[in-house]
mmCIF file of C-alpha atoms and ligand atoms in Angstrom:
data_model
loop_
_atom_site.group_PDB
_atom_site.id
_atom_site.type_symbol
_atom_site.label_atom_id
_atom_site.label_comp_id
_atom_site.label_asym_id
_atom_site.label_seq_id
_atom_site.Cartn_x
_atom_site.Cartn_y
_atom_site.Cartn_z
ATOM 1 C CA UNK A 75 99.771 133.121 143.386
ATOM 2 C CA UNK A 76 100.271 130.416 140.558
ATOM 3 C CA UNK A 77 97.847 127.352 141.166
ATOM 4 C CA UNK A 78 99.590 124.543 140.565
ATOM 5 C CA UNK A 79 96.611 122.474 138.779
ATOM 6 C CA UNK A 80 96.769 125.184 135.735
ATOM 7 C CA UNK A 81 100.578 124.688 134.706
ATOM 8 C CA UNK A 82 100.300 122.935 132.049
ATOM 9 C CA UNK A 83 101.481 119.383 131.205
ATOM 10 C CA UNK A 84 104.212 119.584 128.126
ATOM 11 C CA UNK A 85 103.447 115.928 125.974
ATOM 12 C CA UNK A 86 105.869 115.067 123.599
ATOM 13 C CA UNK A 87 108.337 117.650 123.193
ATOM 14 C CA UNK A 88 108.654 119.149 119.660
ATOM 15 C CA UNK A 89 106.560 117.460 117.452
ATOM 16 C CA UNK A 90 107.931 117.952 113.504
ATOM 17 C CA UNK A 91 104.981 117.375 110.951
ATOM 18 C CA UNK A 92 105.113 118.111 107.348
ATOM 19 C CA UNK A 93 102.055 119.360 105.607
ATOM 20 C CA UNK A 94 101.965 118.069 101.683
ATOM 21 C CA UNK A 95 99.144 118.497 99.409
ATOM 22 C CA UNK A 96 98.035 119.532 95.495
ATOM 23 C CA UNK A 97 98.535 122.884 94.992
ATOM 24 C CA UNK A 98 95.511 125.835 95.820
ATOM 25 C CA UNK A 99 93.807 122.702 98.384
ATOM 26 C CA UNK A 100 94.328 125.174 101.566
ATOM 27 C CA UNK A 101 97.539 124.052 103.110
ATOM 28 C CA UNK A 102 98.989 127.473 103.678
ATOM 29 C CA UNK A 103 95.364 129.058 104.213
ATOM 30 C CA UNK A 104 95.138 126.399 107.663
ATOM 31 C CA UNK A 105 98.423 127.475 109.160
ATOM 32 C CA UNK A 106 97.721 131.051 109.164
ATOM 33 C CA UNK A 107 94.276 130.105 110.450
ATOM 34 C CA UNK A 108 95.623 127.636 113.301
ATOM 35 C CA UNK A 109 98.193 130.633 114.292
ATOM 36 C CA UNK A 110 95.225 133.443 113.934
ATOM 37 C CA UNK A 111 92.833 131.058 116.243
ATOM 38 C CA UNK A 112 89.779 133.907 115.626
ATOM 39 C CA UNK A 113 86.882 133.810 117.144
ATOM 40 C CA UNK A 114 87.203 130.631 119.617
ATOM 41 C CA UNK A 115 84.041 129.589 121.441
ATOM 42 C CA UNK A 116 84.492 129.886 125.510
ATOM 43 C CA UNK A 117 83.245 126.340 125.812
ATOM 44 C CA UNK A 118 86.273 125.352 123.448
ATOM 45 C CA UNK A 119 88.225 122.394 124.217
ATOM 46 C CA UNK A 120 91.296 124.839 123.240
ATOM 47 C CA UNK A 121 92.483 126.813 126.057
ATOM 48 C CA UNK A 122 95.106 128.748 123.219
ATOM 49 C CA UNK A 123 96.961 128.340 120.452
ATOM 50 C CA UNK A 124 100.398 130.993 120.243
ATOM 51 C CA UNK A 125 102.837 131.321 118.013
ATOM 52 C CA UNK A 126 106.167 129.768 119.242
ATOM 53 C CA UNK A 127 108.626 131.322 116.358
ATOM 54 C CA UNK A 128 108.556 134.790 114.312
ATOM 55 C CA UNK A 129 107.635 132.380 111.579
ATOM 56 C CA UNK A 130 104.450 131.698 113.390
ATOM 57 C CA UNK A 131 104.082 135.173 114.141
ATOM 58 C CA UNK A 132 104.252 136.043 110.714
ATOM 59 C CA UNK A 133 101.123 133.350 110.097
ATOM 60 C CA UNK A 134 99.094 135.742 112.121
ATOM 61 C CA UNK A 135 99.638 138.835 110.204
ATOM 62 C CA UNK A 136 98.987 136.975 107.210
ATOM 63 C CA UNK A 137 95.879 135.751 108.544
ATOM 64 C CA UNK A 138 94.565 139.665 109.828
ATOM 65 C CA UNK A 139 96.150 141.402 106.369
ATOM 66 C CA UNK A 140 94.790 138.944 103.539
ATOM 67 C CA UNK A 141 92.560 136.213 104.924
ATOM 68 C CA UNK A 142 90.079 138.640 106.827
ATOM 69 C CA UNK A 143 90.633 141.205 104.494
ATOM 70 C CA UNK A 144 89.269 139.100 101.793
ATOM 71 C CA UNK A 145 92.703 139.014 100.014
ATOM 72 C CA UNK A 146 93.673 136.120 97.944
ATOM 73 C CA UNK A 147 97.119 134.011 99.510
ATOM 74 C CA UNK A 148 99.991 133.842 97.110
ATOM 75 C CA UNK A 149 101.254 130.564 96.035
ATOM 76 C CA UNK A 150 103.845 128.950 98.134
ATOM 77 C CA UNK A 151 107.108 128.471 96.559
ATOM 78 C CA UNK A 152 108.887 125.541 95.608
ATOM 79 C CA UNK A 153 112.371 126.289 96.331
ATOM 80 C CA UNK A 154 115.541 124.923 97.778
ATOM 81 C CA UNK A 155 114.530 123.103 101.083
ATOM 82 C CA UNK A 156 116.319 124.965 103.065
ATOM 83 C CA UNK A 157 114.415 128.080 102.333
ATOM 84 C CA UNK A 158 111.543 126.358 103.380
ATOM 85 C CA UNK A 159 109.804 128.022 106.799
ATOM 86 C CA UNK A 160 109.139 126.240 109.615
ATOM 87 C CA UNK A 161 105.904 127.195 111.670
ATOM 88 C CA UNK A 162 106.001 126.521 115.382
ATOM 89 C CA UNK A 163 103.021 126.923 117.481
ATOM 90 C CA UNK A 164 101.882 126.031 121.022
ATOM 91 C CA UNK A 165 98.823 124.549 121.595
ATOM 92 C CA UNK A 166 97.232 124.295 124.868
ATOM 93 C CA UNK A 167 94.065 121.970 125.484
ATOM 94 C CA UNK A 168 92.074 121.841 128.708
ATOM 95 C CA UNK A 169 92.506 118.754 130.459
ATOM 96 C CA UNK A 170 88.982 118.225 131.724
ATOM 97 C CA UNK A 171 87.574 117.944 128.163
ATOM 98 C CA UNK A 172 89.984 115.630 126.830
ATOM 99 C CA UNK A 173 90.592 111.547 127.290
ATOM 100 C CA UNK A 174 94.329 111.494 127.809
ATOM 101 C CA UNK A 175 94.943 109.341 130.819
ATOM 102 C CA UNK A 176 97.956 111.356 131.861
ATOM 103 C CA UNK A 177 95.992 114.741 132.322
ATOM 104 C CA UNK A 178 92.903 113.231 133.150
ATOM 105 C CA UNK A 179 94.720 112.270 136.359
ATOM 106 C CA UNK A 180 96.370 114.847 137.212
ATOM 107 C CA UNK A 181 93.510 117.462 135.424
ATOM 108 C CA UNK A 182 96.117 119.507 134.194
ATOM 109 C CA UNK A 183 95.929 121.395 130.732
ATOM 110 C CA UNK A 184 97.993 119.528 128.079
ATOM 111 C CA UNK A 185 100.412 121.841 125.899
ATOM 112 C CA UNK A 186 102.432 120.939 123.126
ATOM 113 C CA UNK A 187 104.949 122.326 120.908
ATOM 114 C CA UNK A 188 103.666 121.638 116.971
ATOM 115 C CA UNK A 189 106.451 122.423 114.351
ATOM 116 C CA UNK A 190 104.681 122.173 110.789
ATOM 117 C CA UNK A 191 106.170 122.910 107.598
ATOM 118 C CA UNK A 192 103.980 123.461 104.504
ATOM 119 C CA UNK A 193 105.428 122.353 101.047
ATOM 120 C CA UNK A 194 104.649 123.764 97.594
ATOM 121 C CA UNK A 195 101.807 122.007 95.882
ATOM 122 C CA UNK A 196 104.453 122.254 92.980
ATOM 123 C CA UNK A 197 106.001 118.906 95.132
ATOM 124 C CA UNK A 198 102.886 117.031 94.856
ATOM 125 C CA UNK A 199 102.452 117.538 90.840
ATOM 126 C CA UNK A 200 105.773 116.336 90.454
ATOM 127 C CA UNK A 201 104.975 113.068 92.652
ATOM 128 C CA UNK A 202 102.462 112.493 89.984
ATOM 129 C CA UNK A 203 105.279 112.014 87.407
ATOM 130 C CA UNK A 204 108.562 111.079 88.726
ATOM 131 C CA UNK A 205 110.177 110.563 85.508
ATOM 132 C CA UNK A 206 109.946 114.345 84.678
ATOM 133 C CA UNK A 207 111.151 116.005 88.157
ATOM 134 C CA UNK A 208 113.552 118.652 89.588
ATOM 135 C CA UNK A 209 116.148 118.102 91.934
ATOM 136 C CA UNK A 210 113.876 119.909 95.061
ATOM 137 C CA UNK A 211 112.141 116.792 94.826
ATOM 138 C CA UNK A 212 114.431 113.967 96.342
ATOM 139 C CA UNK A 213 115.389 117.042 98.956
ATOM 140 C CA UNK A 214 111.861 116.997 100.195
ATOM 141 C CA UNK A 215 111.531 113.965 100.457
ATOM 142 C CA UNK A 216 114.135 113.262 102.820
ATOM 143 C CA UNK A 217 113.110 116.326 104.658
ATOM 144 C CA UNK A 218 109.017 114.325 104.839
ATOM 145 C CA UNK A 219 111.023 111.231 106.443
ATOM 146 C CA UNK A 220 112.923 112.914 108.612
ATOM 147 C CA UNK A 221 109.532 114.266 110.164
ATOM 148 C CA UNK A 222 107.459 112.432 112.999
ATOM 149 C CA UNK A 223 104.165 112.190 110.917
ATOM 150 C CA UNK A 224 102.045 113.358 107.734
ATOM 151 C CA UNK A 225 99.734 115.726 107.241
ATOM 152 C CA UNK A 226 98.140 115.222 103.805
ATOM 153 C CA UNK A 227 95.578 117.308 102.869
ATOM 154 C CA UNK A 228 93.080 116.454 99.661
ATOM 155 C CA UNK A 229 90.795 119.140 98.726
ATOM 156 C CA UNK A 230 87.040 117.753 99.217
ATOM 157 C CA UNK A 231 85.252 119.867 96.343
ATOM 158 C CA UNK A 232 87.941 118.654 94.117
ATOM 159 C CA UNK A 233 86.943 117.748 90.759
ATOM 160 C CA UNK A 234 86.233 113.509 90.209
ATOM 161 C CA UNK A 235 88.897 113.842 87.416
ATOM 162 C CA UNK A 236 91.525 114.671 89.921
ATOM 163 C CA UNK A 237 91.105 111.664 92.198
ATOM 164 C CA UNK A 238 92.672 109.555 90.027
ATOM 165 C CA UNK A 239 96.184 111.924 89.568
ATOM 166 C CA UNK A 240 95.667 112.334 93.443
ATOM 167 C CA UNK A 241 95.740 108.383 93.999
ATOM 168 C CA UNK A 242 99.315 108.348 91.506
ATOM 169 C CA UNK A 243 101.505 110.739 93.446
ATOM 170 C CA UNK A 244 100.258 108.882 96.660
ATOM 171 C CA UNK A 245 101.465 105.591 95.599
ATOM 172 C CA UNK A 246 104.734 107.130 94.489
ATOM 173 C CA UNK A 247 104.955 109.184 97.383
ATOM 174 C CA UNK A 248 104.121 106.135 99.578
ATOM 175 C CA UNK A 249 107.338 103.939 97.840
ATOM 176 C CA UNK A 250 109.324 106.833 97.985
ATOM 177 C CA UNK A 251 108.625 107.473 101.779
ATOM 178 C CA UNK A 252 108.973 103.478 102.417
ATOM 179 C CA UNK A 253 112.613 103.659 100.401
ATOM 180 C CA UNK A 254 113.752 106.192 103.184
ATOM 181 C CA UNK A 255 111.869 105.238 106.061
ATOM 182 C CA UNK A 256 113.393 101.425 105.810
ATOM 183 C CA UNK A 257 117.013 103.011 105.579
ATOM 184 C CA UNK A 258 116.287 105.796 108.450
ATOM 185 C CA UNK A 259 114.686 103.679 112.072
ATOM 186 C CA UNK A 260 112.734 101.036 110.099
ATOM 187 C CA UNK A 261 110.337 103.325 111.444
ATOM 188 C CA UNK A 262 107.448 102.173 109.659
ATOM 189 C CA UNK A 263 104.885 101.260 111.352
ATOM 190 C CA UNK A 264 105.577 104.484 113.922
ATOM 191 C CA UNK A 265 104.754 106.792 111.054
ATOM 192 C CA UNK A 266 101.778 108.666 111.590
ATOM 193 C CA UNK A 267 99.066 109.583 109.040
ATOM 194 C CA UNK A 268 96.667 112.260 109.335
ATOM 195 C CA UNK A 269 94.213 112.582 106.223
ATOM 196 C CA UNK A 270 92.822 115.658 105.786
ATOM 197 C CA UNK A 271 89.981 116.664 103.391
ATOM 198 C CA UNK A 272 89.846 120.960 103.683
ATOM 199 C CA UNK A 273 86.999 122.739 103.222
ATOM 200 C CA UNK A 274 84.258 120.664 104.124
ATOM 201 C CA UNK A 275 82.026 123.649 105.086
ATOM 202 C CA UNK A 276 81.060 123.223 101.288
ATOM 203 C CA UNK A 277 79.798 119.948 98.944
ATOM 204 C CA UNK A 278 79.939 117.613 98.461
ATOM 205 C CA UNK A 279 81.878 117.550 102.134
ATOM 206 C CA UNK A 280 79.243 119.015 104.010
ATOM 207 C CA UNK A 281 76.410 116.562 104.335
ATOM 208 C CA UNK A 282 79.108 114.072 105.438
ATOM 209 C CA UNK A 283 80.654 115.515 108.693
ATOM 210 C CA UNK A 284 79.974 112.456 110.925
ATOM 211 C CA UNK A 285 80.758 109.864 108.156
ATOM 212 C CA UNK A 286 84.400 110.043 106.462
ATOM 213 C CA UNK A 287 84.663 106.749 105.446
ATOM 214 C CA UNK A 288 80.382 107.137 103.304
ATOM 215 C CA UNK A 289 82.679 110.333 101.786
ATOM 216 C CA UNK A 290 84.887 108.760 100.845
ATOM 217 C CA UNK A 291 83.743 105.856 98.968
ATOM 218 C CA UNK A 292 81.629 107.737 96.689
ATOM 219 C CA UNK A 293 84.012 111.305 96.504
ATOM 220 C CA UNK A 294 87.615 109.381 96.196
ATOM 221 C CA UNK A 295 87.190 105.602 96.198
ATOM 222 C CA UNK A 296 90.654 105.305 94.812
ATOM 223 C CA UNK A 297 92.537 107.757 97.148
ATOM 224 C CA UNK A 298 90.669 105.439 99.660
ATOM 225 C CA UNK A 299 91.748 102.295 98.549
ATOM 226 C CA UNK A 300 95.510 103.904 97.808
ATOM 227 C CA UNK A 301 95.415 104.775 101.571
ATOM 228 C CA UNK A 302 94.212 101.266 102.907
ATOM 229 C CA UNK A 303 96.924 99.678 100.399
ATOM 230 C CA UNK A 304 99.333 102.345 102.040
ATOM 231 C CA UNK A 305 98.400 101.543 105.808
ATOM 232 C CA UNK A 306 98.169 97.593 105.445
ATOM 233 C CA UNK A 307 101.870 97.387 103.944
ATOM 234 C CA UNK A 308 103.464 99.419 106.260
ATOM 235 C CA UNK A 309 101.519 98.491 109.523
ATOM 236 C CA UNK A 310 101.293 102.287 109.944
ATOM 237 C CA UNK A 311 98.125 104.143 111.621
ATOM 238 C CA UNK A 312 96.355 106.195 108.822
ATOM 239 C CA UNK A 313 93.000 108.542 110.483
ATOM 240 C CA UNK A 314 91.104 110.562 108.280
ATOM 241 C CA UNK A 315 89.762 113.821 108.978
ATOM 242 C CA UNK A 316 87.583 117.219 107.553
ATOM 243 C CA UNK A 317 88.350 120.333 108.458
ATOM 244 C CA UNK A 318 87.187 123.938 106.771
ATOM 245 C CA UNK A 319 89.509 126.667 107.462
ATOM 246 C CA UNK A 320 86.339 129.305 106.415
ATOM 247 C CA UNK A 321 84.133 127.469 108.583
ATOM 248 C CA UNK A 322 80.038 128.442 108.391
ATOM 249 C CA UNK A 323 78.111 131.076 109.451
ATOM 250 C CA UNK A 324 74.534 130.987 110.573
ATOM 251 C CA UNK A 325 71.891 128.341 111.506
ATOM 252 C CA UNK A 326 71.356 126.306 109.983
ATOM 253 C CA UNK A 327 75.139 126.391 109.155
ATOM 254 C CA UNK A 328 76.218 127.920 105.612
ATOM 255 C CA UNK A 329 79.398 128.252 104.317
ATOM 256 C CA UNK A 330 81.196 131.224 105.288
ATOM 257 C CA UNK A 331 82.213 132.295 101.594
ATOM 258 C CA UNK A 332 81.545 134.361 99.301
ATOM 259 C CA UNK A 333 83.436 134.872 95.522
ATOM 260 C CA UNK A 334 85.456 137.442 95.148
ATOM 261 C CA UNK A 335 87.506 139.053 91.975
ATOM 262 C CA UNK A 336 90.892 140.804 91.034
ATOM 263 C CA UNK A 337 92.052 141.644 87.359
ATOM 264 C CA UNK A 338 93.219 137.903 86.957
ATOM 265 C CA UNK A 339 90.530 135.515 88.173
ATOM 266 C CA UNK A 340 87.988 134.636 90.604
ATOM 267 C CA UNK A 341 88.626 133.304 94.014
ATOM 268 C CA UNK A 342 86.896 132.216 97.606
ATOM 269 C CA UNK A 343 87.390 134.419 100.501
ATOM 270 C CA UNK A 344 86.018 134.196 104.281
ATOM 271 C CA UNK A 345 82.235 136.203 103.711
ATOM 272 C CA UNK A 346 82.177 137.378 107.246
ATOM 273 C CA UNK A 347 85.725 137.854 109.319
ATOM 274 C CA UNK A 348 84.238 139.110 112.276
ATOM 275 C CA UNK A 349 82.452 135.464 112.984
ATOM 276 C CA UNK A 350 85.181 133.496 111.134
ATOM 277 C CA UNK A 351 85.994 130.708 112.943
ATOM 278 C CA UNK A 352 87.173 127.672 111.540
ATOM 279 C CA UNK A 353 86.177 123.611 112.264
ATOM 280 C CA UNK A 354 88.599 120.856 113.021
ATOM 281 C CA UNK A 355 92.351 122.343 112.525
ATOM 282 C CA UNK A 356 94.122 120.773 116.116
ATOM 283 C CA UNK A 357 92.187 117.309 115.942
ATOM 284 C CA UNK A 358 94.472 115.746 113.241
ATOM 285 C CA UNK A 359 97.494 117.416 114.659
ATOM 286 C CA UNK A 360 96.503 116.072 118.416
ATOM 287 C CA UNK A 361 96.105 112.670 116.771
ATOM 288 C CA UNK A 362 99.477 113.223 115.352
ATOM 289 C CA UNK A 363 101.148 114.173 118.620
ATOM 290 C CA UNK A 364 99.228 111.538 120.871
ATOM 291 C CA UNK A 365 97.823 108.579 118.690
ATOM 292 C CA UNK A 366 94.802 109.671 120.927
ATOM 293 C CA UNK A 367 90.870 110.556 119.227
ATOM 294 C CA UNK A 368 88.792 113.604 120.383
ATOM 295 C CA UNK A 369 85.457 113.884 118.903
ATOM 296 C CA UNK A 370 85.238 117.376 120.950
ATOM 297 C CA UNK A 371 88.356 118.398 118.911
ATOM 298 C CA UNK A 372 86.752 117.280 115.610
ATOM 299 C CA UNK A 373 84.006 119.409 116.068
ATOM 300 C CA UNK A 374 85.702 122.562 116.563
ATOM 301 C CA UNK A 375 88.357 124.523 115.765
HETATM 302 N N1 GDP B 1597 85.739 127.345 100.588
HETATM 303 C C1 GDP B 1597 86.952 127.304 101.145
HETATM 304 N N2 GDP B 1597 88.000 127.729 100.456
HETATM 305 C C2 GDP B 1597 89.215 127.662 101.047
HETATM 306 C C3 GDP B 1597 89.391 127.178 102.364
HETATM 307 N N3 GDP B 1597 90.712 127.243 102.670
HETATM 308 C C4 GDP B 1597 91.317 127.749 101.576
HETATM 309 N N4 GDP B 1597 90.418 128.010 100.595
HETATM 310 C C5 GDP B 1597 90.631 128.546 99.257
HETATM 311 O O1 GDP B 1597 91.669 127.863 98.631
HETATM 312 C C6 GDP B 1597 92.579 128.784 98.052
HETATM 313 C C7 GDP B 1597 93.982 128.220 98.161
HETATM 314 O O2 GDP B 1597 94.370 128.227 99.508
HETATM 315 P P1 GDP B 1597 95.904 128.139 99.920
HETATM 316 O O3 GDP B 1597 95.952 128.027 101.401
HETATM 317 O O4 GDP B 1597 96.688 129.231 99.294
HETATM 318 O O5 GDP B 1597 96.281 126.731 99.241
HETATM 319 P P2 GDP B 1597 97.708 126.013 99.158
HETATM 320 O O6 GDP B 1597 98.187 126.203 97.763
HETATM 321 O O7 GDP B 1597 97.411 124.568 99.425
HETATM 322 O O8 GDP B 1597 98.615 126.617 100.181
HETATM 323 C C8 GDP B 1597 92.369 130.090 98.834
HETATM 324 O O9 GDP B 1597 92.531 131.233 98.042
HETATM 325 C C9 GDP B 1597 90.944 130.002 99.265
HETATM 326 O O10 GDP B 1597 90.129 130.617 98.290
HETATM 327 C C10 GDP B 1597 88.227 126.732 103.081
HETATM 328 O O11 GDP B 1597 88.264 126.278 104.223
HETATM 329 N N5 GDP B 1597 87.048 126.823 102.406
HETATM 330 MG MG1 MG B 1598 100.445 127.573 99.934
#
């Protein structure tokens, strides 16, 4: 017999994000992890996270065949939009650990249907320098504006000398966006933000977890002033997040990393798969999908 109270409560039909970010920062690295969902806690706010396309499905294999076996992810390409994949995933939350009014009432699990598509970081070098770029770019763009929100994600253990490239394409991408958000629903000030500094399981991230905005002022003052500049013109909502897709191992909590080599170069890969489990990948996509905060979310995966 079904019980009623555990169908769950579908919010928001398909949600459409777009995930843009330098190159090598962990975009594709945090899909496959979302999709993989290892290792989840049974005290989880999650109740499960499935895939909702092959696409997704594919996310999961690449998360078994080269993040847990220490494997290093090939670039992402920067092609003809078209070619670009769209990832679809479910997500399912339990309603009694969550604030949304709706579910709260009703205590009913909340699911919804995320569609996320990752660009090439290739998109956000050529934000930096508009007068040099390829046709993809104005392609993308549109694509970005046709989307319901933003994930941007910044690298925390980014060098200081990047910050200030980092802060260029976001002003450009910002008047770009504005340019095609006016023309499309003067949907402005609807246009969500989500923030997202990746692997925070190492520094300079890591002594911060509680206190984004401390991070920020002293790791990428002028990303955070680009953002204010970028939230106060278009009345938008702009939240800021950390999330580590390696996550830590141990107590007290280390990063769970370790360096690892092929003929070309060295790389970081997950030290320990069978404990991998990573911190904060749904909270900035519930914020995206609800406009709604959960500090449970933000602490785990
Ligand atoms: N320390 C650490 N490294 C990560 C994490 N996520 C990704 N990486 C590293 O960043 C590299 C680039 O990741 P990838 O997802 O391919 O970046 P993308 O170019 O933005 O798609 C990977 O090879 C990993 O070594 C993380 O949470 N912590
Ligand atoms: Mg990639």
């Amino acid at each position: 017999m079904t019980n009623a109270s555990n169908i769950p409560l579908e919010i928001g039909g398909n949600q459409e994000f777009r995930i843009i970010g330098p190159r090598r920062c962990g975009k594709t690295a945090l899909m496959a992890a979302l999709a993989r969902w290892p290792n989840a806690r049974t005290d989880s706010p999650i109740l499960s996270i499935e895939p909702y396309n092959d696409e997704a499905g594919e996310l999961i294999s690449m998360a078994q065949d080269i993040l847990e076996d220490g494997r290093e992810l090939a670039g992402t390409r920067f092609e003809d939009i078209d070619e670009i994949k769209t990832y679809s995933l479910l997500i399912t939350l339990k309603a009694k650990f969550l604030n949304h009014p709706l579910a709260a009432l009703r205590d009913k699990p909340i699911r919804m249907r995320v569609s996320c598509r990752e660009y090439s970081g290739e998109l956000f070098t050529e934000l930096r320098n508009m007068s040099n770029c390829s046709s993809h770019l104005s392609d993308y763009l549109d694509d970005c504006a046709s989307a319901s929100g933003l994930l941007i994600l910044i690298d925390s253990t980014a060098k200081k000398s990047a910050e200030r490239e980092y802060a260029q394409a976001l002003d450009n991408l910002q008047r770009e966006l504005n340019e095609r958000l006016t023309i499309n629903n003067g949907g402005l000030q609807n246009y969500r933000i989500a923030v997202v500094f990746t692997k925070c399981e190492q520094p300079p991230a890591s002594g911060y977890w509680q206190n984004i905005p401390t991070f920020m002022g002293l790791n990428f003052p002028t990303v955070k002033t680009t953002f204010t500049k970028w939230g106060n013109t278009w009345g938008c909502s702009i939240n800021y997040f950390f999330c580590s897709t390696f996550g830590t191992k141990g107590t007290p909590p280390k990063p769970n990393f370790k360096k690892n080599k092929n003929e070309k170069a060295t790389y970081g890969v997950i030290d320990k798969p069978r404990i991998w489990r990573p911190l904060g990948l749904v909270a900035p996509l519930y914020w995206l999908a609800t406009g709604k905060e959960d500090d449970q979310l933000r602490d785990t995966v």
